Coordinates of C-alpha atoms in Angstrom, one line a residue:
Chain C
M152 CA 170.6 -68.2 55.8
G153 CA 174.2 -67.1 55.8
V154 CA 176.0 -70.0 54.1
K155 CA 179.5 -69.3 52.9
V156 CA 180.6 -70.9 49.6
G157 CA 184.1 -71.2 48.2
V158 CA 185.4 -71.2 44.6
L159 CA 188.5 -73.2 44.1
A160 CA 190.9 -70.5 42.8
I161 CA 193.9 -72.4 41.5
Q162 CA 193.1 -71.3 38.0
G163 CA 190.1 -70.7 35.7
D164 CA 186.9 -68.7 35.5
V165 CA 186.7 -68.1 39.3
R166 CA 185.4 -64.5 38.8
E167 CA 182.3 -65.6 36.9
H168 CA 181.2 -68.0 39.6
R169 CA 182.0 -65.5 42.3
R170 CA 179.9 -62.9 40.5
M171 CA 177.0 -65.3 40.2
L172 CA 177.1 -66.3 43.9
E173 CA 177.4 -62.8 45.1
A174 CA 174.4 -61.8 43.0
L175 CA 172.5 -64.5 44.9
G176 CA 173.6 -62.9 48.2
V177 CA 176.0 -65.4 49.6
E178 CA 179.4 -64.8 51.0
V179 CA 182.2 -66.1 48.7
A180 CA 185.7 -67.2 49.5
E181 CA 188.5 -67.9 47.1
V182 CA 190.2 -71.2 48.0
R183 CA 193.9 -71.6 47.2
L184 CA 195.1 -73.4 50.4
P185 CA 193.5 -75.9 52.7
Q186 CA 192.9 -73.3 55.5
H187 CA 190.6 -71.4 53.1
L188 CA 188.0 -74.3 53.3
E189 CA 187.2 -73.4 56.9
G190 CA 183.6 -72.5 57.5
L191 CA 182.5 -73.3 53.9
A192 CA 179.2 -75.2 53.3
G193 CA 179.9 -75.6 49.6
L194 CA 182.7 -75.4 47.0
I195 CA 182.6 -74.8 43.3
V196 CA 185.4 -76.1 41.1
P197 CA 185.4 -73.8 38.1
G198 CA 186.2 -74.2 34.4
G199 CA 189.8 -74.0 33.5
E200 CA 192.5 -76.5 32.6
S201 CA 191.9 -79.7 34.5
T202 CA 195.5 -80.8 34.5
T203 CA 196.6 -77.6 36.1
I204 CA 193.8 -77.6 38.6
G205 CA 194.4 -81.2 39.5
M206 CA 198.2 -80.9 39.8
L207 CA 198.2 -77.8 42.1
S208 CA 195.3 -79.0 44.2
R209 CA 197.2 -82.1 45.0
E210 CA 200.5 -80.3 45.7
Y211 CA 199.1 -77.8 48.1
G212 CA 197.0 -80.3 50.1
L213 CA 193.6 -79.2 48.8
E214 CA 192.6 -82.5 47.3
E215 CA 193.2 -84.3 50.6
S216 CA 191.3 -81.8 52.7
I217 CA 188.4 -81.6 50.3
R218 CA 188.1 -85.4 50.3
A219 CA 188.1 -85.5 54.1
R220 CA 185.3 -82.9 54.1
L221 CA 183.3 -84.8 51.6
E222 CA 183.7 -88.1 53.5
A223 CA 182.5 -86.3 56.6
G224 CA 179.4 -85.1 54.6
S225 CA 180.1 -81.5 55.6
L226 CA 180.7 -80.0 52.2
A227 CA 178.8 -79.8 48.9
V228 CA 180.9 -79.7 45.7
W229 CA 180.0 -78.7 42.2
G230 CA 182.5 -79.0 39.3
T231 CA 181.9 -77.2 36.0
C232 CA 183.7 -78.5 32.9
A233 CA 187.3 -78.9 34.1
G234 CA 185.8 -79.1 37.6
A235 CA 183.7 -82.1 36.4
I236 CA 186.8 -83.8 35.1
W237 CA 188.5 -83.2 38.4
L238 CA 185.6 -84.9 40.2
A239 CA 185.3 -87.9 37.8
K240 CA 186.3 -91.3 39.0
H241 CA 187.1 -92.7 35.6
I242 CA 189.1 -91.0 32.8
P243 CA 190.0 -93.9 30.5
Q244 CA 192.4 -91.8 28.3
F245 CA 194.3 -90.3 31.2
P246 CA 193.9 -92.7 34.2
D247 CA 196.8 -91.1 36.1
Q248 CA 195.6 -87.5 35.9
P249 CA 195.7 -86.0 39.4
R250 CA 192.1 -85.5 40.6
L251 CA 189.6 -85.9 43.4
G252 CA 187.8 -88.7 41.6
C253 CA 185.0 -89.1 44.0
L254 CA 182.0 -89.0 41.6
D255 CA 181.2 -92.2 39.9
I256 CA 181.2 -91.0 36.3
T257 CA 183.3 -91.9 33.3
V258 CA 184.5 -88.9 31.2
Q259 CA 186.3 -88.3 28.0
R260 CA 188.3 -85.0 27.9
N261 CA 187.5 -82.8 24.9
G262 CA 184.7 -85.3 24.2
Y263 CA 183.1 -83.0 21.7
G264 CA 186.3 -82.0 19.9
R265 CA 188.8 -79.1 20.1
Q266 CA 187.9 -75.4 20.4
V267 CA 186.7 -75.0 16.8
D268 CA 183.9 -77.5 17.7
S269 CA 182.9 -75.8 20.9
F270 CA 179.2 -74.8 20.8
E271 CA 176.2 -73.3 22.6
A272 CA 172.8 -75.0 22.8
D273 CA 169.6 -74.8 24.8
L274 CA 169.1 -77.6 27.4
C275 CA 166.1 -79.1 29.0
I276 CA 166.9 -79.5 32.7
E277 CA 164.7 -81.6 35.1
G278 CA 162.5 -79.3 37.2
F279 CA 163.1 -76.2 35.1
D280 CA 160.1 -74.7 33.2
R281 CA 162.1 -73.2 30.4
P282 CA 165.4 -74.1 28.5
F283 CA 168.8 -73.3 30.0
P284 CA 171.4 -71.6 27.7
A285 CA 174.5 -73.8 27.9
F286 CA 178.1 -73.2 26.7
F287 CA 180.2 -76.2 25.9
I288 CA 183.8 -75.2 25.6
R289 CA 186.3 -78.0 24.8
A290 CA 183.9 -79.8 27.1
P291 CA 184.3 -83.3 28.5
R292 CA 181.7 -85.9 27.5
I293 CA 180.2 -88.1 30.2
L294 CA 180.3 -91.6 28.8
G295 CA 178.6 -93.3 31.6
V296 CA 177.4 -92.9 35.2
G297 CA 177.6 -95.3 38.1
E298 CA 174.8 -96.4 40.5
G299 CA 173.2 -93.7 42.5
V300 CA 174.2 -90.9 40.1
E301 CA 171.2 -88.9 39.0
V302 CA 171.1 -87.4 35.5
L303 CA 169.4 -84.0 35.5
A304 CA 170.1 -83.1 31.9
S305 CA 171.4 -84.7 28.7
F306 CA 172.5 -83.4 25.3
E307 CA 172.6 -85.7 22.2
G308 CA 172.3 -88.7 24.4
S309 CA 175.2 -87.9 26.9
P310 CA 174.5 -86.7 30.4
V311 CA 175.6 -83.1 30.9
L312 CA 174.4 -82.3 34.5
V313 CA 174.5 -85.0 37.1
R314 CA 174.6 -85.3 40.9
S315 CA 175.2 -87.9 43.5
G316 CA 174.2 -86.6 47.0
K317 CA 176.2 -83.5 47.6
I318 CA 178.5 -83.9 44.6
W319 CA 177.4 -82.2 41.4
A320 CA 179.0 -82.0 38.0
S321 CA 178.1 -80.1 34.8
T322 CA 180.1 -80.3 31.5
F323 CA 178.9 -76.8 30.5
H324 CA 179.3 -73.4 32.0
P325 CA 176.3 -71.9 33.8
E326 CA 178.6 -69.2 35.2
L327 CA 179.1 -67.7 31.7
T328 CA 175.4 -66.9 31.4
S329 CA 173.2 -64.5 33.4
D330 CA 170.9 -67.4 34.3
A331 CA 171.4 -68.2 38.0
R332 CA 169.0 -71.1 38.3
I333 CA 171.5 -73.9 38.7
H334 CA 173.6 -71.9 41.1
K335 CA 170.4 -71.4 43.1
I336 CA 169.5 -75.1 43.4
F337 CA 173.2 -75.9 44.2
L338 CA 173.0 -73.4 47.1
E339 CA 170.0 -75.3 48.4
A340 CA 172.2 -78.4 48.5
C341 CA 174.7 -76.4 50.5
G342 CA 172.0 -75.9 53.1
R343 CA 170.7 -72.5 52.3
Chain Z
M22 CA 173.5 -75.9 18.4
E23 CA 175.8 -73.1 17.2
K24 CA 179.6 -73.2 17.0
G25 CA 182.2 -70.4 17.0
T26 CA 180.0 -67.7 18.4
L27 CA 181.6 -64.6 20.1
R28 CA 180.5 -65.9 23.5
I29 CA 182.0 -69.3 22.9
K30 CA 185.3 -67.6 21.9
T31 CA 185.4 -65.0 24.7
G32 CA 184.2 -67.7 27.2
F33 CA 187.1 -70.0 26.2
A34 CA 189.5 -67.2 26.9
E35 CA 188.0 -66.8 30.4
M36 CA 189.1 -70.4 31.2
F37 CA 192.8 -69.4 30.9
K38 CA 192.5 -66.9 33.8
G39 CA 195.0 -67.3 36.6
G40 CA 197.1 -69.5 34.3
V41 CA 200.4 -69.4 32.3
I42 CA 200.7 -69.9 28.6
M43 CA 204.1 -71.0 27.4
D44 CA 206.0 -70.6 24.1
V45 CA 207.3 -74.0 22.9
V46 CA 209.3 -74.9 19.8
N47 CA 208.8 -78.7 19.8
A48 CA 206.8 -81.6 21.2
Q49 CA 209.2 -82.2 24.0
Q50 CA 209.0 -78.7 25.3
A51 CA 205.2 -78.8 25.1
E52 CA 205.3 -81.9 27.3
I53 CA 207.5 -80.1 29.8
A54 CA 205.1 -77.1 29.8
Q55 CA 202.1 -79.4 30.4
E56 CA 203.8 -81.3 33.2
A57 CA 204.6 -77.9 34.8
G58 CA 200.9 -77.0 34.8
A59 CA 200.7 -74.6 31.8
V60 CA 197.1 -73.9 30.8
A61 CA 198.1 -73.8 27.1
V62 CA 201.1 -73.7 24.9
M63 CA 202.0 -71.4 22.0
A64 CA 203.6 -73.5 19.2
L65 CA 206.2 -71.7 17.2
E66 CA 209.5 -72.3 15.3
R67 CA 211.6 -69.8 17.2
V68 CA 211.1 -68.1 20.5
P69 CA 211.2 -64.2 20.3
A70 CA 214.8 -64.1 21.7
D71 CA 216.0 -66.1 18.7
I72 CA 213.8 -64.2 16.2
R73 CA 215.5 -61.1 17.5
A74 CA 219.0 -62.6 17.3
Q75 CA 218.6 -64.2 13.9
G76 CA 216.7 -61.5 12.1
G77 CA 215.0 -62.1 8.7
V78 CA 211.3 -62.4 8.1
A79 CA 209.5 -64.3 10.9
R80 CA 206.4 -66.2 9.6
M81 CA 203.7 -68.6 10.7
S82 CA 205.3 -72.0 11.8
D83 CA 205.4 -75.1 9.7
P84 CA 202.0 -76.9 10.0
K85 CA 203.9 -80.1 10.6
L86 CA 205.5 -78.7 13.8
I87 CA 202.1 -77.4 15.0
K88 CA 200.5 -80.8 14.4
E89 CA 203.3 -82.6 16.3
I90 CA 202.7 -80.3 19.3
M91 CA 198.9 -80.7 19.1
S92 CA 199.3 -84.5 19.3
A93 CA 201.9 -84.4 22.1
V94 CA 199.7 -82.6 24.7
S95 CA 196.1 -82.6 25.9
I96 CA 196.0 -78.9 26.8
P97 CA 195.0 -76.2 24.3
V98 CA 197.5 -75.3 21.6
M99 CA 197.8 -71.7 20.2
A100 CA 199.8 -70.6 17.2
K101 CA 200.9 -67.2 15.8
C102 CA 200.1 -65.6 12.5
R103 CA 201.5 -62.3 11.1
I104 CA 199.5 -59.1 11.6
G105 CA 197.1 -58.8 8.7
H106 CA 197.9 -62.2 7.2
T107 CA 194.4 -63.6 6.8
V108 CA 195.6 -66.7 4.9
E109 CA 198.0 -67.8 7.6
A110 CA 195.1 -67.5 10.0
Q111 CA 192.9 -69.6 7.7
I112 CA 195.6 -72.3 7.6
L113 CA 195.9 -72.3 11.4
E114 CA 192.1 -72.6 11.7
A115 CA 192.1 -75.5 9.3
L116 CA 194.8 -77.2 11.4
G117 CA 192.4 -77.0 14.3
V118 CA 194.6 -74.9 16.6
D119 CA 192.6 -73.7 19.6
F120 CA 193.6 -70.0 19.6
I121 CA 195.4 -67.7 17.1
D122 CA 197.8 -65.0 18.2
E123 CA 197.9 -62.2 15.6
S124 CA 201.4 -61.3 16.7
E125 CA 203.8 -58.4 16.4
V126 CA 206.6 -60.9 17.2
L127 CA 206.3 -62.1 13.6
T128 CA 207.0 -59.7 10.7
P129 CA 203.8 -57.8 9.8
A130 CA 202.2 -58.8 6.5
D131 CA 200.0 -55.6 6.3
E132 CA 201.1 -52.2 7.5
S133 CA 197.6 -50.7 7.7
F134 CA 195.1 -53.4 8.6
H135 CA 194.6 -56.2 11.0
I136 CA 192.6 -59.4 10.3
D137 CA 188.8 -59.4 10.5
K138 CA 188.6 -61.8 13.4
H139 CA 184.8 -62.0 13.4
A140 CA 185.1 -64.0 10.1
F141 CA 186.7 -66.9 12.0
K142 CA 185.3 -69.7 14.3
V143 CA 188.7 -69.9 16.1
P144 CA 189.3 -67.2 18.7
F145 CA 192.1 -64.7 18.5
V146 CA 194.4 -62.9 21.0
C147 CA 196.0 -59.6 20.0
G148 CA 198.6 -57.4 21.6
A149 CA 197.9 -53.9 22.8
T150 CA 200.0 -51.1 24.3
D151 CA 197.1 -48.8 25.3
I152 CA 193.4 -48.7 25.6
G153 CA 192.7 -47.4 22.1
E154 CA 194.6 -50.3 20.5
A155 CA 193.0 -52.8 22.9
L156 CA 189.4 -51.7 22.0
R157 CA 190.2 -51.5 18.3
R158 CA 191.3 -55.2 18.4
I159 CA 188.3 -56.2 20.4
A160 CA 186.0 -54.4 17.8
E161 CA 187.7 -56.5 15.1
G162 CA 186.8 -59.6 17.0
A163 CA 189.7 -60.4 19.3
A164 CA 188.5 -62.7 22.2
M165 CA 191.5 -61.9 24.3
I166 CA 194.0 -59.0 24.8
R167 CA 197.6 -59.2 26.0
T168 CA 200.2 -56.5 26.6
K169 CA 202.9 -56.4 24.0
G170 CA 205.7 -55.9 26.4
E171 CA 209.0 -56.2 24.6
A172 CA 209.2 -59.8 23.6
G173 CA 212.5 -61.7 23.7
T174 CA 214.2 -59.2 26.1
G175 CA 213.6 -60.8 29.5
N176 CA 212.8 -57.3 30.6
V177 CA 209.4 -56.8 32.2
V178 CA 209.4 -53.0 32.1
E179 CA 207.4 -52.6 28.8
A180 CA 204.8 -55.1 29.9
V181 CA 204.3 -53.1 33.1
R182 CA 204.1 -49.9 31.1
H183 CA 201.4 -51.4 28.8
A184 CA 199.5 -52.9 31.7
R185 CA 199.5 -49.7 33.7
S186 CA 198.4 -47.8 30.5
V187 CA 195.4 -50.0 29.8
L188 CA 194.3 -50.5 33.4
G189 CA 194.8 -46.8 34.2
A190 CA 192.7 -45.8 31.2
I191 CA 189.9 -48.2 32.4
R192 CA 189.9 -46.5 35.8
Q193 CA 189.8 -43.1 34.0
I194 CA 186.9 -44.1 31.7
Q195 CA 184.9 -45.4 34.6
A196 CA 185.3 -42.0 36.4
L197 CA 184.4 -39.9 33.4
P198 CA 180.9 -38.4 33.2
R199 CA 178.9 -39.9 30.3
E200 CA 179.0 -36.8 28.2
E201 CA 182.8 -36.9 28.0
L202 CA 183.0 -40.5 26.6
M203 CA 182.5 -39.6 22.9
T204 CA 185.4 -37.2 22.9
Y205 CA 187.5 -39.7 24.9
A206 CA 186.7 -42.3 22.2
K207 CA 187.7 -39.9 19.4
N208 CA 191.0 -38.9 21.1
H209 CA 192.0 -42.5 21.7
G210 CA 190.8 -43.9 18.4
A211 CA 188.6 -46.3 20.3
P212 CA 185.1 -47.4 19.3
Y213 CA 182.5 -45.5 21.2
E214 CA 180.3 -48.5 22.1
L215 CA 183.2 -50.2 23.7
V216 CA 184.3 -47.1 25.6
L217 CA 180.7 -47.1 27.0
W218 CA 180.9 -50.8 27.9
V219 CA 184.2 -50.1 29.8
H220 CA 182.5 -47.1 31.5
E221 CA 179.7 -49.3 32.7
N222 CA 181.6 -52.4 33.6
G223 CA 185.0 -51.2 34.8
R224 CA 187.0 -53.7 32.8
L225 CA 187.7 -54.8 29.2
P226 CA 185.0 -57.0 27.7
V227 CA 187.5 -59.8 27.2
V228 CA 190.3 -61.2 29.3
N229 CA 193.5 -59.2 29.6
F230 CA 196.9 -61.1 29.9
A231 CA 200.4 -60.0 30.4
A232 CA 203.1 -60.8 27.8
G233 CA 206.5 -59.7 26.7
G234 CA 209.6 -59.8 29.0
V235 CA 208.3 -62.0 31.9
A236 CA 211.3 -64.0 33.0
T237 CA 210.9 -64.8 36.8
P238 CA 208.1 -66.0 39.1
A239 CA 208.2 -62.5 40.7
D240 CA 207.7 -60.9 37.3
A241 CA 204.6 -63.0 36.7
A242 CA 203.2 -62.3 40.2
L243 CA 203.9 -58.6 39.7
M244 CA 201.7 -58.6 36.5
M245 CA 198.9 -60.4 38.4
Q246 CA 199.1 -57.9 41.3
L247 CA 198.8 -55.1 38.8
G248 CA 195.5 -56.6 37.8
M249 CA 196.2 -58.8 34.8
D250 CA 194.2 -62.0 34.3
G251 CA 197.1 -64.3 33.5
V252 CA 200.5 -64.5 31.9
F253 CA 202.2 -65.5 28.7
V254 CA 205.9 -66.5 29.0
G255 CA 207.8 -66.6 25.7
S256 CA 211.6 -66.9 25.8
G257 CA 211.7 -66.7 29.6
I258 CA 211.4 -70.4 30.2
F259 CA 213.2 -72.3 27.5
K260 CA 216.0 -69.8 27.3
S261 CA 216.8 -70.2 31.0
G262 CA 219.2 -72.6 32.7
D263 CA 216.6 -75.0 34.1
P264 CA 213.3 -74.7 32.1
R265 CA 211.5 -77.5 33.9
K266 CA 212.0 -75.9 37.3
R267 CA 211.4 -72.3 36.1
A268 CA 208.1 -73.3 34.3
R269 CA 206.8 -75.0 37.5
A270 CA 207.8 -72.0 39.6
I271 CA 206.1 -69.4 37.3
V272 CA 202.8 -71.5 37.3
R273 CA 202.7 -71.6 41.1
A274 CA 203.6 -67.9 41.3
V275 CA 200.6 -67.0 39.2
T276 CA 198.2 -69.0 41.4
H277 CA 199.7 -67.7 44.6
Y278 CA 200.5 -64.2 43.4
N279 CA 199.3 -62.6 46.6
N280 CA 201.2 -64.9 48.9
P281 CA 204.8 -63.8 49.5
E282 CA 205.7 -67.0 51.4
V283 CA 204.8 -69.2 48.5
L284 CA 206.5 -66.8 46.1
A285 CA 209.7 -66.9 48.2
E286 CA 209.6 -70.7 48.2
V287 CA 209.1 -71.1 44.4
S288 CA 211.7 -68.5 43.6
E289 CA 214.5 -70.4 45.2
D290 CA 217.3 -72.1 43.3
L291 CA 215.9 -71.8 39.8
G292 CA 219.3 -71.6 38.0
E293 CA 220.2 -68.9 35.5
P294 CA 217.3 -66.8 34.2
M295 CA 217.4 -65.9 30.5
V296 CA 220.0 -63.3 29.7
G297 CA 218.1 -60.0 29.4
I298 CA 218.4 -57.0 27.1
N299 CA 218.4 -53.5 28.5
L300 CA 215.8 -51.7 26.4
D301 CA 218.0 -48.6 26.3
F302 CA 220.2 -50.4 23.9
L303 CA 217.4 -51.2 21.5
S304 CA 216.8 -48.8 18.7
E305 CA 213.2 -47.7 18.0
E306 CA 213.4 -49.8 14.8
E307 CA 214.2 -52.9 16.9
K308 CA 211.2 -52.6 19.2
L309 CA 208.5 -55.1 18.3
A310 CA 205.9 -53.3 20.4
R311 CA 205.7 -50.6 17.7
R312 CA 204.2 -53.0 15.3
G313 CA 200.4 -52.9 15.0
W314 CA 198.0 -50.0 14.3

C-alpha cells in the first residue's frame, strides 16, 4: 500500500525504471540530491556509467545519506548493471572507484567484454516459473559473493542476481524488458 | 545467447542518458574526460574546430590513436567514420570500439547513401536536422540520434534549431489523426512504420542527444530542458581555457539541468570559453549540417 520508490537520477536509464515502477502502480521520485530521499521505502540505482554515478553521488552527499538510511534499515536498494558496481564492496581492478560498497560481492567491470560482446539470454531465476529475458550490456561479472549473500540466478557459472537482506543487485537490465517480475518482488522487499 | 541484436544496441544507448560524451584527441584528454565524469569519449584526431580551420579531407582516425584511448580509460569509447564509408566502419568494429558515429563532421564518402547499420554488431549514432532524417537513419539501423548542430563553432543556435525541429515534429505526429500519418510520412521522407511508432509512443524509438556548438554548462542544460536525452561536447571543452574545470561543470549541469542554483555554482569562474563563430559569417558551403541525405 502506497510505498514511494526513488530512482537515482544522476545519469543512466532512469526513465525505463520509472516506467516499470509506474506501471506497477507505485509513486516514483527522481533522486538527485539527499533531500529527495525523504519518504522513500526503496531506491533503484539504474544502469549507466558507474564512474559518473559514483563520482556525482559522492560529491552531492547522496552516498553518505543512502549509507545512513541503509544502516538504519529504513531503505531497500537495488542496483542494475552500473548500479550493481556502485553497491559492490570489492572491485579489484579499480579499488578506489567512488561507490557505496555495502554489498559483499566482488565484481569485474565489463566482465563479459566490450559492447560488441554484449548479449541477450534467457535466465532461470529462483521462484520464477518461466525464463526471464535478460540483457547484458558491457555488464559487470560477479566473481564471488560473501557470506549471507543469496544468489537468485546465475549465468555460465557467475551469479547475475543476488541479494543480502534489503540490498539487491543484478548485472543485467530487467528495466529494458516488458517483464516486471523482478521489479514486483523488489517492491515486496520495500514493504509493499 | 545472442550478441549485437537491435535491442542490445539501442539498450546500450539508453545507458548514456543524462550524461555527457566528450571529444578527445589523445589518451591524456580521455583521462581528463573520465575524471570529470563523462559517460563516454569520442576518439578523433582533430576536434571539429580544427577540422574547420585546417580544411582538407577529414577521415576516420588512425587505429593506433583509437587503441591508445581505449586502453587509457574504462568508460566506453566511440569513434567517427565518414558518411557512407562502410569499410571505415568495419575497421572501427574490428578495433572493438563501443559505438560508431557516422558523422557529417568528417568529409562524406558517399553523396547519396548512408551505411547499412543493421549489418553491424556495433551500434551507430547519426546526426539529424529534422524528423525525416532522424527516422531514415533509425530505419537504416542507427541506435542513437543526435542533432547535427553546427560543429566546431561554439554556437548552440543550430543545435537548438534541430532539437526544436525534431521534438516539435514528434508532438505534431502525436496529435495527427491516424489517417493523416501516411501523407505525413510521404511529405517528410520518413518510413511510415516509424511515423506510426512515434504517433503511438510520443518519442523517437532511440535516444536523442544534443550535439554541435555546445560550449557552456548553460548551453548543455538548455538542451536538456528542451527535452534532449544527453549531450555531446566536441570542441567546447578542449578548445577552452580550462578544460578540466569546464568538463566537470558541463557534466554537473546535465545532471542538475533543472536546478538553477547548481547551474549558477558550476558556471562560475570557468576561464575562457572556446572562441565562437557567428554562423552569419559561414557560407552555405561551409556548413557541416548540410551533409547527409
